[in-house]
């Protein structure tokens, strides 16, 4: 028995819910997600905000120029222009759904961030933008009778009929395999941070969407471009959870500095802007210290009097680790944060597989090029998701599925202790060799080890998805022979900065 819909959306973050809500007035929609709708995935963790050129003197053209500058001109210029022009409409749509953005004197408050040349970042609840966005999207979903939810359901495989995607095979909350069929399948499964042993991303961001699409015949692009955030709160020893709380860059903007365990302020020597250098420069400098055996700390003591009011999330995260940031140093490590690459799609979010679409962090529209401009990722997920949903709704219901090829049996086993062990080894390998500093030798060694792990896994093991994506990422790194954007290929002379294989770095 299979349920039939007009549209299946896999993922309930900003991207998935935008597609589903925009399509739901005309189509029967199923939304499938790993946890509680909207509350799983990265969206509800987003802090900073959503970029849109709506301020006085600003323009979509300037927003596009900043995006292309950050992306080192490797961006798809048409996608960037379309995104920047769509942004004001996305904000109006969110307001119409009930999202409460922060306002000052009755006008939308606009913050200025990183390499944006104008104040154009809209936020909600200060640094709780993602939580408010998800609240508004969930409330809107609750008003849609045409939408069915499949929560705590893991999609294992895209079902096909010949060349065309016609549904998904998934494991539901009871552990049963189920088939859900539709002529349109949208993947919105988020990022890949969980392939690394330190990440800002939640457990759902484990790259499974890239594997699903690639195994169904879709192409990947720009997989080598992973953005690392320089400062996440260092893990508690022995805690295997790779997700770490982010420490916002705004705190360095306010005057906090980085020190190593000898009290040395190493950023002053690394870049003329010291702690305010670009994100990737700071991340590399922190990595360099850690890989030389130093611990790295953020010193926020000069801000002691204003910390609680200005950075409440940081204070709370520190307290959970028994750190009082007013009088103590805060231990930090860099963390995998955002994936610019993913499943290659056209401007209509279509992969090369008919009927299969990808949106949000999973997709590579080419908007970000070699590096993401801050606050463009929620915008991309919302803009491309909304446009895709509207297009599918306009097309209207399509004939039901009458033919499905037998599944290939990818990832159909229940997760085992062995999957967990292999994943832990993979994370360390990715961190050491496919992380902030990469070398040709390290990448070749990683490729070999991943291939060995793949051969040793039982067919149908869920971890094969992570191994596949990791291998594709290493292969993409090896093809990109120069350092650009977030891909930093160290020369042999710099190899001393890399930890030995298998050595934990934090
Ligand atoms: C701490 C943090 C702060 C951030 N701050 C900002 C910010 O201020 N501004 C900004 O623009 N961006 C920010 N980002 C990035 C941004 O939040 C993400 O890029 C964006 O939310 C991704 O949205 P998405 O819908 O593509 O995926 P997600 O929101 O991650 O949703 C993925 C969905 O896919 C589901 N899923 C995954 N695999 C499967 C599977 N196999 N089967 C079924 N379901 C599956 C998950 O359950 C989830 O529902 C931040 C990210 C983090 C982690």
Short mmCIF file of C-alpha atoms in Angstrom, two decimals, residues 211 264 295 317 480 484 490:
data_model
loop_
_atom_site.label_atom_id
_atom_site.label_comp_id
_atom_site.label_asym_id
_atom_site.label_seq_id
_atom_site.Cartn_x
_atom_site.Cartn_y
_atom_site.Cartn_z
CA UNK A 211 23.29 10.89 -1.15
CA UNK A 264 49.17 35.29 23.41
CA UNK A 295 43.94 25.67 23.52
CA UNK A 317 25.57 28.33 27.00
CA UNK A 480 39.99 22.17 -7.24
CA UNK A 484 39.80 30.00 -3.31
CA UNK A 490 47.89 24.41 1.99
#
